[in-house]
Amino acid sequence: MQKKIDEIEKSIDDAVKDVQSSKTLQEIKMRFLGKTGEISSLMKNLRDVPPEERPSVGKLLNALRQWTEEKFAAIETRIKDFELKKKYADEKIDVTLPGRVAGDGAYHPNTLIRDELISVFAGMGFEVFEGPEIENDYYNFTALNTPADHPARDMQDTFYLAKDLLLRTQTSAGQIRVMENKKPPIKILSPGKVYRSDDDATHSPMFSQMEGLVVDKGITLCDLKGMLDEFARKIFGDGVKTRLRPSYFPFTEPSVEVDVSCFECGGKGCRLCKGTGWIEVLGAGMVNRRVLEGCGIDPDIYTGFAFGMGIERIAMLKFGINNMKLLFEGDVRFLKQFKG
Ligand code: PHE
């Protein structure tokens, strides 16, 4: 038996002599100590040894097993240590390599104008309300005094998602949601995206609007005019005036188109104002009494005005952007030119 043990010890020594990786070491370990390994088999054969020799042979085998286990443990520690060092060496990072510089982004002109409008109107006591972009027919049209057969529906080519579900064509839809839920005095500003099935050099199927709504006792068209004058001065510069022209919207009566005096030529006439001295900037009017009634507000007690403007249009005018498509490309070289 001692001879056999010496042999095994020698073959273990041979086997582990050049071992480099823990994987090979594990394989060798299995060969001797695994369930069917050489040492385990010897242990199993112990029952064939004559009973009087069993204790001494058993002792030898146990010593062998312990010797083997310790040997493997020692080699394993050495290999693990070596492998870790190698891993660190391989993963070494060269901290002297210059970093990649991430370019700065920039605020979109729409964002700049939206924030500026909010700050101007917040200064006049308006609160911001954001309505949903997916609306139903009632909020986008019917409640705005635009029933199904109303010709004004043709003014706004609508994207329908389902029979009664659409992408809002105007932020005016939010007016109804506010008036249904809040009693006057109401003074809200409602920015957001709107959608119309329209796509050419000057129209995009998605654009942004800023809506305003004021409802209280004794509100008149003069209040609208006064507020618009303040808006025009703050956004386009001191000395800019406004003028109202008659217009039509189903949900306002009377309705007006609002022009500002040309801030480029001071009203003398130039290319920007096409020689007229005036630039159209928004639609507005006194809230139609039918709209108030539909929201449970008594039109004999309360009156109000509403206005709505295209944010892209204001941005183009204010920043002198001559091509609307630039606002939809997100090219940072373009965006970086504008500051609020
Ligand atoms: N909703 C109108 C449009 O999109 C603008 C508007 C808003 C007009 C509020 C009057 C009052 O054209």
PDB file of N, CA and C in Angstrom, residues 18 44 74 147 152 172 223 238 340:
ATOM      1  N   ASP A  18       3.344  22.001 -13.664  1.00  0.00           N
ATOM      2  CA  ASP A  18       3.278  23.170 -14.550  1.00  0.00           C
ATOM      3  C   ASP A  18       1.914  23.839 -14.554  1.00  0.00           C
ATOM      4  N   LYS A  44     -12.653   3.533  -1.007  1.00  0.00           N
ATOM      5  CA  LYS A  44     -13.768   2.599  -1.154  1.00  0.00           C
ATOM      6  C   LYS A  44     -13.294   1.145  -1.039  1.00  0.00           C
ATOM      7  N   ALA A  74      -2.729  24.993  -1.254  1.00  0.00           N
ATOM      8  CA  ALA A  74      -1.584  25.903  -1.372  1.00  0.00           C
ATOM      9  C   ALA A  74      -1.415  26.379  -2.804  1.00  0.00           C
ATOM     10  N   PRO A 147     -69.899  72.476 -33.258  1.00  0.00           N
ATOM     11  CA  PRO A 147     -70.535  71.167 -33.396  1.00  0.00           C
ATOM     12  C   PRO A 147     -70.135  70.448 -34.690  1.00  0.00           C
ATOM     13  N   ALA A 152     -66.364  75.653 -39.403  1.00  0.00           N
ATOM     14  CA  ALA A 152     -65.060  76.017 -38.833  1.00  0.00           C
ATOM     15  C   ALA A 152     -64.179  74.800 -38.587  1.00  0.00           C
ATOM     16  N   SER A 172     -56.884  75.540 -27.063  1.00  0.00           N
ATOM     17  CA  SER A 172     -58.174  76.026 -26.551  1.00  0.00           C
ATOM     18  C   SER A 172     -58.957  74.912 -25.860  1.00  0.00           C
ATOM     19  N   ASP A 223     -59.687  95.119 -21.401  1.00  0.00           N
ATOM     20  CA  ASP A 223     -58.723  94.377 -20.581  1.00  0.00           C
ATOM     21  C   ASP A 223     -57.813  93.544 -21.478  1.00  0.00           C
ATOM     22  N   ASP A 238     -39.932  97.876 -26.107  1.00  0.00           N
ATOM     23  CA  ASP A 238     -40.671  99.108 -25.776  1.00  0.00           C
ATOM     24  C   ASP A 238     -41.084  99.823 -27.056  1.00  0.00           C
ATOM     25  N   GLY A 340     -32.068  83.168 -24.174  1.00  0.00           N
ATOM     26  CA  GLY A 340     -33.328  83.741 -23.684  1.00  0.00           C
ATOM     27  C   GLY A 340     -33.155  85.171 -23.207  1.00  0.00           C
TER      28      GLY A 340
END
